[in-house]
JSON list of C-alpha atoms in Angstrom, two decimals:
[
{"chain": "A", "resi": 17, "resn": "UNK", "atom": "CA", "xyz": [-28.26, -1.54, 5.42]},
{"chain": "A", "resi": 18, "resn": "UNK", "atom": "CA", "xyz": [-30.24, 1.17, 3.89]},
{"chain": "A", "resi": 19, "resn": "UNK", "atom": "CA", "xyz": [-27.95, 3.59, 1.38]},
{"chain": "A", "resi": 20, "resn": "UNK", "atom": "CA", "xyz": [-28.43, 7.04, 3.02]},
{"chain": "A", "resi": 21, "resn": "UNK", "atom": "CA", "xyz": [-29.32, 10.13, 0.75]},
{"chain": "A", "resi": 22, "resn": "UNK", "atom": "CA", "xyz": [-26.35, 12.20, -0.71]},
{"chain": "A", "resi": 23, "resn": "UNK", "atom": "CA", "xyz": [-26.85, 14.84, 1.20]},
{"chain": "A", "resi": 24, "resn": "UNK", "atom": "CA", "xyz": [-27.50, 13.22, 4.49]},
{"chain": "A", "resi": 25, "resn": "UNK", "atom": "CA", "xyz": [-25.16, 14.87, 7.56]},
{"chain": "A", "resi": 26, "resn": "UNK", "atom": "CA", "xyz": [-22.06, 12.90, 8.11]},
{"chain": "A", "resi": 27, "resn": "UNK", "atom": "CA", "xyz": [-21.26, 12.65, 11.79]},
{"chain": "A", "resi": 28, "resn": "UNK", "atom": "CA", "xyz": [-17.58, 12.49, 13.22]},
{"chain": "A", "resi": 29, "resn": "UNK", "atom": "CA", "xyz": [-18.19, 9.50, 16.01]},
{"chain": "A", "resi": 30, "resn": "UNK", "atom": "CA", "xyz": [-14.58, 10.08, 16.62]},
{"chain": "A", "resi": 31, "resn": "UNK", "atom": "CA", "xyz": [-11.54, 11.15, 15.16]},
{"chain": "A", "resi": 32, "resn": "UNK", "atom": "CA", "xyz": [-7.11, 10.56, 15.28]},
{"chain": "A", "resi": 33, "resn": "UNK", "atom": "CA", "xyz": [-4.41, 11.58, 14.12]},
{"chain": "A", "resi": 34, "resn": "UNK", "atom": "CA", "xyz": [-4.54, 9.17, 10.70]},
{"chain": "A", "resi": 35, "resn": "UNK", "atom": "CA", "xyz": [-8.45, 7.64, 10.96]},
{"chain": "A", "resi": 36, "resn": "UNK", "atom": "CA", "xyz": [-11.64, 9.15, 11.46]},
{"chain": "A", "resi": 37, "resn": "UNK", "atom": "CA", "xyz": [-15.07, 7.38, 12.47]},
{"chain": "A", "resi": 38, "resn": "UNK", "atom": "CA", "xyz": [-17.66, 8.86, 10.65]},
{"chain": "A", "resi": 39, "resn": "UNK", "atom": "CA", "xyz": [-21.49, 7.80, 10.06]},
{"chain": "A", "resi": 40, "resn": "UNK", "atom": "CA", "xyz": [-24.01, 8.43, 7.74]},
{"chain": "A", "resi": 41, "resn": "UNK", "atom": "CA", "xyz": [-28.08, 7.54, 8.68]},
{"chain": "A", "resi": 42, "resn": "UNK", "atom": "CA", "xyz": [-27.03, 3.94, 9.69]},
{"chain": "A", "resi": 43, "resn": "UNK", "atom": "CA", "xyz": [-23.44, 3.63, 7.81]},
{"chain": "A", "resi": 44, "resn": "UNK", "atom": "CA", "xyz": [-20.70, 3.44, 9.46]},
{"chain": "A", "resi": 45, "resn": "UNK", "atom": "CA", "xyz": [-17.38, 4.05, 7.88]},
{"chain": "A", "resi": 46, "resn": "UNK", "atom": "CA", "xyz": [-13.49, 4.81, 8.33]},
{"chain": "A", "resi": 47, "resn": "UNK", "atom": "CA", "xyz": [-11.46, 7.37, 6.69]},
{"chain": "A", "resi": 48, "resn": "UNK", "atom": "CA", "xyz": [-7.91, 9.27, 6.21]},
{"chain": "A", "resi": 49, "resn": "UNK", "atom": "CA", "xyz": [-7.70, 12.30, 8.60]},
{"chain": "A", "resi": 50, "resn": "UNK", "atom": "CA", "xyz": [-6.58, 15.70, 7.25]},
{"chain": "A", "resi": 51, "resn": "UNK", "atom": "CA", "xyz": [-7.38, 14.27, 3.55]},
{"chain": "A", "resi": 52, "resn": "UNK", "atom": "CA", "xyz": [-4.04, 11.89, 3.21]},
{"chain": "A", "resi": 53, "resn": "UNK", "atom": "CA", "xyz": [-4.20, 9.08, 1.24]},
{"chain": "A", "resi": 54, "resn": "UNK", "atom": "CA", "xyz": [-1.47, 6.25, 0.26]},
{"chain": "A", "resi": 55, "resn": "UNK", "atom": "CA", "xyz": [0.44, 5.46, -2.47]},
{"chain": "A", "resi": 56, "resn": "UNK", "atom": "CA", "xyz": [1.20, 1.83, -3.33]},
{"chain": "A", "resi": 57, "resn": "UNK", "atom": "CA", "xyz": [4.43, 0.86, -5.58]},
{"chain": "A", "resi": 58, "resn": "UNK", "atom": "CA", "xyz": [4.24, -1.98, -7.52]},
{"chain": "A", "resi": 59, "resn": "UNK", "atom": "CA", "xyz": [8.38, -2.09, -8.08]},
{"chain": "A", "resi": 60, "resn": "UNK", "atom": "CA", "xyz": [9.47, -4.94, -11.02]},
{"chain": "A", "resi": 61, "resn": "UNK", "atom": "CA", "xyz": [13.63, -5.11, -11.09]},
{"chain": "A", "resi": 62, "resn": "UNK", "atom": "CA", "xyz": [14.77, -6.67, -14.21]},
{"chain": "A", "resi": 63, "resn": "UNK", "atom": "CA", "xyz": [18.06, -8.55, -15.07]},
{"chain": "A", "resi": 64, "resn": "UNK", "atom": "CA", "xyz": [19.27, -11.10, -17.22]},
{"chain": "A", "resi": 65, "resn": "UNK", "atom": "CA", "xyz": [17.81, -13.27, -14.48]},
{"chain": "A", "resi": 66, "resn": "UNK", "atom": "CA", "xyz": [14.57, -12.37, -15.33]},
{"chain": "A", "resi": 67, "resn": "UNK", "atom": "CA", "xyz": [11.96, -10.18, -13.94]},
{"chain": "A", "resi": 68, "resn": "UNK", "atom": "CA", "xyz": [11.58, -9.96, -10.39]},
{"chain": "A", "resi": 69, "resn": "UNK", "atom": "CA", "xyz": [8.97, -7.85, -7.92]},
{"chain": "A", "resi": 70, "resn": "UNK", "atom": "CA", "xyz": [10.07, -5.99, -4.60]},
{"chain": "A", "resi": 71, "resn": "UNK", "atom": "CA", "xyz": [7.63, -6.95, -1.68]},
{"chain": "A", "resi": 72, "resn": "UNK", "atom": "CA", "xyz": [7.97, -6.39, 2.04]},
{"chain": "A", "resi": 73, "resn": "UNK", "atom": "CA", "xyz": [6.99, -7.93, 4.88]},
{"chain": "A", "resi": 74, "resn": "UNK", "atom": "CA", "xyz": [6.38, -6.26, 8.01]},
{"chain": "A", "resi": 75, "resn": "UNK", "atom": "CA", "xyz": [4.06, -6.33, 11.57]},
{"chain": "A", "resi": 76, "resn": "UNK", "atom": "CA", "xyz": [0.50, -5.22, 10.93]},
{"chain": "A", "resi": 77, "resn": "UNK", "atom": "CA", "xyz": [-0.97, -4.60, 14.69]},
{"chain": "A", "resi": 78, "resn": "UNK", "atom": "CA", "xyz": [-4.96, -4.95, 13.35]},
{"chain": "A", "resi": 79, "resn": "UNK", "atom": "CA", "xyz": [-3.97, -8.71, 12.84]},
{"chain": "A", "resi": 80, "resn": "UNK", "atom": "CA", "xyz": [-1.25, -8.93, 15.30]},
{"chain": "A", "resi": 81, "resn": "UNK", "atom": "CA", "xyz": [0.92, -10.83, 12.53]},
{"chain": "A", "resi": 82, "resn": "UNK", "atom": "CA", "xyz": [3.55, -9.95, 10.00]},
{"chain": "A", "resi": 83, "resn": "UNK", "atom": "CA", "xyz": [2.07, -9.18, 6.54]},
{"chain": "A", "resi": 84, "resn": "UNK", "atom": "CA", "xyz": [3.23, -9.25, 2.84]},
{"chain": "A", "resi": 85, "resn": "UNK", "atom": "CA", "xyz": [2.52, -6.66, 0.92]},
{"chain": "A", "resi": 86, "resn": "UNK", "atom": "CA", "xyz": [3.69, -4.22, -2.10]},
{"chain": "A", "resi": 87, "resn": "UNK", "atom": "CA", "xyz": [5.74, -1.10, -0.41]},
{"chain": "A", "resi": 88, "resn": "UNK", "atom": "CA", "xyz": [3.24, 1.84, 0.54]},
{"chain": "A", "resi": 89, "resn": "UNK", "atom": "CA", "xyz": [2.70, 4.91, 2.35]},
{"chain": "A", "resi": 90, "resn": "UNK", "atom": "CA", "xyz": [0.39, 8.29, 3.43]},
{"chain": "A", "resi": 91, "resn": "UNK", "atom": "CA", "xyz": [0.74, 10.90, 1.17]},
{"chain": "A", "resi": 92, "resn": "UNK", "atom": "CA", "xyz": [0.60, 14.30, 2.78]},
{"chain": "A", "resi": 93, "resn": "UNK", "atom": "CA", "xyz": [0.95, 13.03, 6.46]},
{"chain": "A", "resi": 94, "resn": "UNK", "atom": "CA", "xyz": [3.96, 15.17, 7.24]},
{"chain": "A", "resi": 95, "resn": "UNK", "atom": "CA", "xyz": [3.42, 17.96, 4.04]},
{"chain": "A", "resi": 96, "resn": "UNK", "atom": "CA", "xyz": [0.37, 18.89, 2.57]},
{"chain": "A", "resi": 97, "resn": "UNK", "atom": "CA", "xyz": [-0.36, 18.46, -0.82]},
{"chain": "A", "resi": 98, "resn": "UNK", "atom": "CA", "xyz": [2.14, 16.52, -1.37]},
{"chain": "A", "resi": 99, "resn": "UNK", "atom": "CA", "xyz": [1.50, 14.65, -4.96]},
{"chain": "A", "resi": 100, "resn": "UNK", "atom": "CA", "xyz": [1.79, 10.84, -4.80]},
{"chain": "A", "resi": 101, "resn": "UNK", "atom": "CA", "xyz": [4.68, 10.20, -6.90]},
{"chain": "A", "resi": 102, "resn": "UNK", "atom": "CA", "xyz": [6.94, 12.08, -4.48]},
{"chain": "A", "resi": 103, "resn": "UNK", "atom": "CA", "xyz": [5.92, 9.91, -1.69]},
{"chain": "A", "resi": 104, "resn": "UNK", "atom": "CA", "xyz": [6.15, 6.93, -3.42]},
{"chain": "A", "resi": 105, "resn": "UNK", "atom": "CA", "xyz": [9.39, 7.61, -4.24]},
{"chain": "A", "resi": 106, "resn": "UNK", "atom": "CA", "xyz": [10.12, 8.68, -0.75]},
{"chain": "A", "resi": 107, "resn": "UNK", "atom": "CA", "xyz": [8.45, 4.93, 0.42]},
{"chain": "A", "resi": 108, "resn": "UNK", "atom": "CA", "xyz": [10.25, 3.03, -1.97]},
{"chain": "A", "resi": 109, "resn": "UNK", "atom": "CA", "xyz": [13.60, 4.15, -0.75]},
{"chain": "A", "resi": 110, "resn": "UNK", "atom": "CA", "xyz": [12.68, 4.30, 3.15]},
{"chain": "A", "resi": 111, "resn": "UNK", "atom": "CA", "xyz": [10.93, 0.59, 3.26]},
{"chain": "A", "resi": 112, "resn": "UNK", "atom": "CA", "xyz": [13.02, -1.31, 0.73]},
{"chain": "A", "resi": 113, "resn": "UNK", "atom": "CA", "xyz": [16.13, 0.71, -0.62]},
{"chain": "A", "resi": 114, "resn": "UNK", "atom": "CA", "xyz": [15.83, 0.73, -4.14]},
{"chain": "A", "resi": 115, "resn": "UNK", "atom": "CA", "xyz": [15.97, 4.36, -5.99]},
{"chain": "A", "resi": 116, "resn": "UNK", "atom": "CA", "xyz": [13.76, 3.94, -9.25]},
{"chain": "A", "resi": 117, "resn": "UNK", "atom": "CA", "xyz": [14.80, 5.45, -12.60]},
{"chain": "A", "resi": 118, "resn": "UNK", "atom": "CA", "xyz": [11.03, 5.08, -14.37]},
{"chain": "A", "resi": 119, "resn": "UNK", "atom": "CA", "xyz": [7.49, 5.95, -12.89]},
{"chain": "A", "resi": 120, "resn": "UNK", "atom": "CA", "xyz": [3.99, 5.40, -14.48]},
{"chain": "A", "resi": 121, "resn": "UNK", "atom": "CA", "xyz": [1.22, 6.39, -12.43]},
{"chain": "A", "resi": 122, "resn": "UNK", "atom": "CA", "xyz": [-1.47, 3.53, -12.97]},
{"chain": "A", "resi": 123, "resn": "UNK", "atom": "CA", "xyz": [-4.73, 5.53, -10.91]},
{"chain": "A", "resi": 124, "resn": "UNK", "atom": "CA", "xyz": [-6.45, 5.32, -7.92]},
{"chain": "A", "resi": 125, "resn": "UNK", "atom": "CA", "xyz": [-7.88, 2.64, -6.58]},
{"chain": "A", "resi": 126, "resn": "UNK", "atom": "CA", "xyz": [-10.42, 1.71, -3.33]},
{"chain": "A", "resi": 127, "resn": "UNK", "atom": "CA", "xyz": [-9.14, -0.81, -0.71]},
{"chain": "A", "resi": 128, "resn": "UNK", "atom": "CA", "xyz": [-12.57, -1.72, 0.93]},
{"chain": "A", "resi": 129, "resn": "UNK", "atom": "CA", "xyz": [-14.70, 0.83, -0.03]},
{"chain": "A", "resi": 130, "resn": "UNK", "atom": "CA", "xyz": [-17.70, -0.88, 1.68]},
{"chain": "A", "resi": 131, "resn": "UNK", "atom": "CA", "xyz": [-15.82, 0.24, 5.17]},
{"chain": "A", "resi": 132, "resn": "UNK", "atom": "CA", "xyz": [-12.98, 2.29, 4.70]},
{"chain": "A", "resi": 133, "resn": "UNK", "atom": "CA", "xyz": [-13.18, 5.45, 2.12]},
{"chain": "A", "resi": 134, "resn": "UNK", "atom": "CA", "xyz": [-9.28, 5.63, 1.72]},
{"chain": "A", "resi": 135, "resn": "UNK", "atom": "CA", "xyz": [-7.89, 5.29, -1.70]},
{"chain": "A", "resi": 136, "resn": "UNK", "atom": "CA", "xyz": [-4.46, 4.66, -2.89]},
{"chain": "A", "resi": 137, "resn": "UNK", "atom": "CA", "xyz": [-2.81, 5.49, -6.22]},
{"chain": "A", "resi": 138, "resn": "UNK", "atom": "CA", "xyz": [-0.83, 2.71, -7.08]},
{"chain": "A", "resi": 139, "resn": "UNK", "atom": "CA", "xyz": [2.45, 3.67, -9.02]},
{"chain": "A", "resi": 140, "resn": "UNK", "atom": "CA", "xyz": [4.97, 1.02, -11.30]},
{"chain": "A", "resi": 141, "resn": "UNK", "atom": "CA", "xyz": [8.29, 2.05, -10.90]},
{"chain": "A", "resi": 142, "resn": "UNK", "atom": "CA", "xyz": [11.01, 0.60, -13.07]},
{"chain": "A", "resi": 143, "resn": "UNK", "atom": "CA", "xyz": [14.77, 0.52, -13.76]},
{"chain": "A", "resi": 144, "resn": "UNK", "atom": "CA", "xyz": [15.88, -0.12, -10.11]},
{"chain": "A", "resi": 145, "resn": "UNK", "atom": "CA", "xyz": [18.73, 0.29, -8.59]},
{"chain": "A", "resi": 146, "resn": "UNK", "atom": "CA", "xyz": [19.74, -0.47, -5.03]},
{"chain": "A", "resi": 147, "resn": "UNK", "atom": "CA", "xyz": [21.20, 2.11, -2.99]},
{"chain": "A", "resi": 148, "resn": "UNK", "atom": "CA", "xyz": [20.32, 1.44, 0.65]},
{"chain": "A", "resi": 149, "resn": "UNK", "atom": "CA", "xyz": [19.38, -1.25, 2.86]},
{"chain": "A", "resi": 150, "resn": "UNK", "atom": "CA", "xyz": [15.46, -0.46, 3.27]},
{"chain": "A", "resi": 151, "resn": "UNK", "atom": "CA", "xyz": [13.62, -1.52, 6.20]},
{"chain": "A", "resi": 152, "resn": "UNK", "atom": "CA", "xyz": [11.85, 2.11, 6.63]},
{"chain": "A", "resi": 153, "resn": "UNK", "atom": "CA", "xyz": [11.84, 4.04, 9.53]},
{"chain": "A", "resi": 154, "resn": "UNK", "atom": "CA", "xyz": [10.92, 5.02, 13.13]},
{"chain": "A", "resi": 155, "resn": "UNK", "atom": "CA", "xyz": [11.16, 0.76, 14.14]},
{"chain": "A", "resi": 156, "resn": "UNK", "atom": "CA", "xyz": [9.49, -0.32, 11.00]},
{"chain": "A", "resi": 157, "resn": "UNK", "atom": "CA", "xyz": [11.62, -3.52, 11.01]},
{"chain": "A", "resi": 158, "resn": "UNK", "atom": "CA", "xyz": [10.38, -4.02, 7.20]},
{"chain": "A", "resi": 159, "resn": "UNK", "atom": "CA", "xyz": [11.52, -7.04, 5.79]},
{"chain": "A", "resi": 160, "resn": "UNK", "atom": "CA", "xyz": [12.58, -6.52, 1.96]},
{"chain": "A", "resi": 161, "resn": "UNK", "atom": "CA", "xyz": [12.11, -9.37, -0.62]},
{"chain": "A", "resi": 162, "resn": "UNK", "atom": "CA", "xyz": [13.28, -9.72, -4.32]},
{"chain": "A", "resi": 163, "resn": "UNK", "atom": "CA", "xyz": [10.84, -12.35, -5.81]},
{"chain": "A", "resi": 164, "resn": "UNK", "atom": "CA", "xyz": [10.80, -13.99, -9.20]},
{"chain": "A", "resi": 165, "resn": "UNK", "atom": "CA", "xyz": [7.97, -13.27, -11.14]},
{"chain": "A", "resi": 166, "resn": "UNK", "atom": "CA", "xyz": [7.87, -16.89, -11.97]},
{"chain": "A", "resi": 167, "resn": "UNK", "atom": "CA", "xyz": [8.27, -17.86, -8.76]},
{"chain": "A", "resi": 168, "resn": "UNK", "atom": "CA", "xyz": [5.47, -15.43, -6.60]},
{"chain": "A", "resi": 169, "resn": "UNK", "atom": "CA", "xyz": [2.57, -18.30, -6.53]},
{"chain": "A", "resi": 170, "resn": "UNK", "atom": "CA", "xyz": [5.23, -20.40, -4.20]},
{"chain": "A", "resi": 171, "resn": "UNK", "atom": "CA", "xyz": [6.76, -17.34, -2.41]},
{"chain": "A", "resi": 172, "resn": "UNK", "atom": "CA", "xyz": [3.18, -16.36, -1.16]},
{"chain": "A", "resi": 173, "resn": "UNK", "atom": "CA", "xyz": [2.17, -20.12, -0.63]},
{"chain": "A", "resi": 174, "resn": "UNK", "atom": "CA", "xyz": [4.69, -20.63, 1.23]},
{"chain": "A", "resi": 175, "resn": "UNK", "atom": "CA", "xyz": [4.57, -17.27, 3.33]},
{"chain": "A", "resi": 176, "resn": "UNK", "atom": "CA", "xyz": [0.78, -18.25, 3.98]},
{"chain": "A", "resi": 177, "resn": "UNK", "atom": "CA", "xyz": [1.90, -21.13, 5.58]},
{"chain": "A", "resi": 178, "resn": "UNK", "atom": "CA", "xyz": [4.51, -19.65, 7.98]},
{"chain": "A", "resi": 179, "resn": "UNK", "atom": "CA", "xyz": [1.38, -17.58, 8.93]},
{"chain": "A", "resi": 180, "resn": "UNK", "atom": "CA", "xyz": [1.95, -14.56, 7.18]},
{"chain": "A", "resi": 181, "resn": "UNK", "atom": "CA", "xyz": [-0.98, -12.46, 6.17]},
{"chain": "A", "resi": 182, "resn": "UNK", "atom": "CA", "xyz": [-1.49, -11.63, 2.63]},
{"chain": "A", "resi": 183, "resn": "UNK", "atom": "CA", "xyz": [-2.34, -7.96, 1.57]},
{"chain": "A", "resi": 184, "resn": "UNK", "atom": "CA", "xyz": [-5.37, -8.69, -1.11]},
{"chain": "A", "resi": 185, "resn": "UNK", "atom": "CA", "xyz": [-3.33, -6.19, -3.34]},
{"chain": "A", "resi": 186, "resn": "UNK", "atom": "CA", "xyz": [-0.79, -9.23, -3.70]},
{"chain": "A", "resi": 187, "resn": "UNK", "atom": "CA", "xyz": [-3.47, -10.98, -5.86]},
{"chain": "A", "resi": 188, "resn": "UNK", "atom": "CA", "xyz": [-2.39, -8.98, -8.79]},
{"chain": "A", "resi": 189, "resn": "UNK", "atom": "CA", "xyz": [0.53, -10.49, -8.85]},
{"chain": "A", "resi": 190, "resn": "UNK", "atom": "CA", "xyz": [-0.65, -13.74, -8.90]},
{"chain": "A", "resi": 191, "resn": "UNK", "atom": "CA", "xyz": [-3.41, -13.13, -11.38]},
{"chain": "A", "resi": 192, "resn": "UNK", "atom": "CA", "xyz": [-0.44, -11.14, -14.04]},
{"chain": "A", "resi": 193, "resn": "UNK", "atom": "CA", "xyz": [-3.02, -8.23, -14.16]},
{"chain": "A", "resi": 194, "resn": "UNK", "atom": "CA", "xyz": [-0.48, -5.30, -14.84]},
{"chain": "A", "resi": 195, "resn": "UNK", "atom": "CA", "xyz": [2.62, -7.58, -15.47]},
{"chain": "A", "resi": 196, "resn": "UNK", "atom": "CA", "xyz": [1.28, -8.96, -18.93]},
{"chain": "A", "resi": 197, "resn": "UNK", "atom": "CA", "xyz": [3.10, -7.01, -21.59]}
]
């Protein structure tokens, strides 16, 4: 596909509440509506057990099975200009129940930028304590799970084989990426 000049119109093809369809010349893309984005928590609980990671699991419609995946959500869907480290704390206590002590805000980051031009800062939050029962809200039905650090190659293995897709941002987990140090 041919890379269309900066300054070529971008057309609207069509456009939702959260997604817009946009092209420009012959590229077709996806986006956030109303300029929201997501923040994604990467949420490590340590004990004297060890270090552990909070992941949840929930239905993903697009692929019409449950998916594993660090807790996220839209920034600025309900307030505008919202900054991300209020909704991620928001997220982190709706979708798994833990209240975090410690934030570091590691950047922003693409998810497919070849189709989709939605970006996500992802967030660590640390010192963790539980003080709800998660599962988000409006019929979310998130699952929450406390995994070893140790132990995440098998958890994900073995969620792959009950069918469970795998969000790709998973694979930093697997790879240590952020968790060295």
């Amino acid at each position: 596909m041919t890379r269309p000049s900066p300054d070529a119109p971008i057309e609207t093809q069509w456009e939702g509440r959260f997604i817009t369809v946009k092209q420009q010349g012959t590229w077709e893309y996806v986006s956030r509506s109303r300029g929201i984005h997501a923040a994604v928590i990467l949420a490590i609980d340590e004990d004297p057990d060890g270090r552990h990671v909070i992941l949840v699991e929930q239905y993903r419609v697009p692929l019409k099975v449950q998916c594993l995946e660090l807790p996220a959500g839209l920034v600025g869907d309900d307030t505008a200009g919202e900054a991300p480290e209020i909704a991620a704390q928001r997220e982190l206590e709706e979708e798994t129940g833990y209240h975090a002590e410690n934030w570091r805000t590691v950047g922003e980051f693409y998810s497919s930028p070849g189709m989709v031009s939605e970006s996500f800062t992802l967030l660590i939050a640390t010192g963790l304590t539980k003080v709800g029962a998660g599962g988000g809200v409006d019929g979310e039905d998130i699952i929450v799970h406390r995994v070893p650090l140790d132990g995440i190659a098998d958890f994900v293995a073995a969620k792959r084989a009950e069918g469970c897709g795998i969000d790709v941002r998973v694979a930093m987990l697997l790879a240590g990426g952020l968790l060295a140090g």
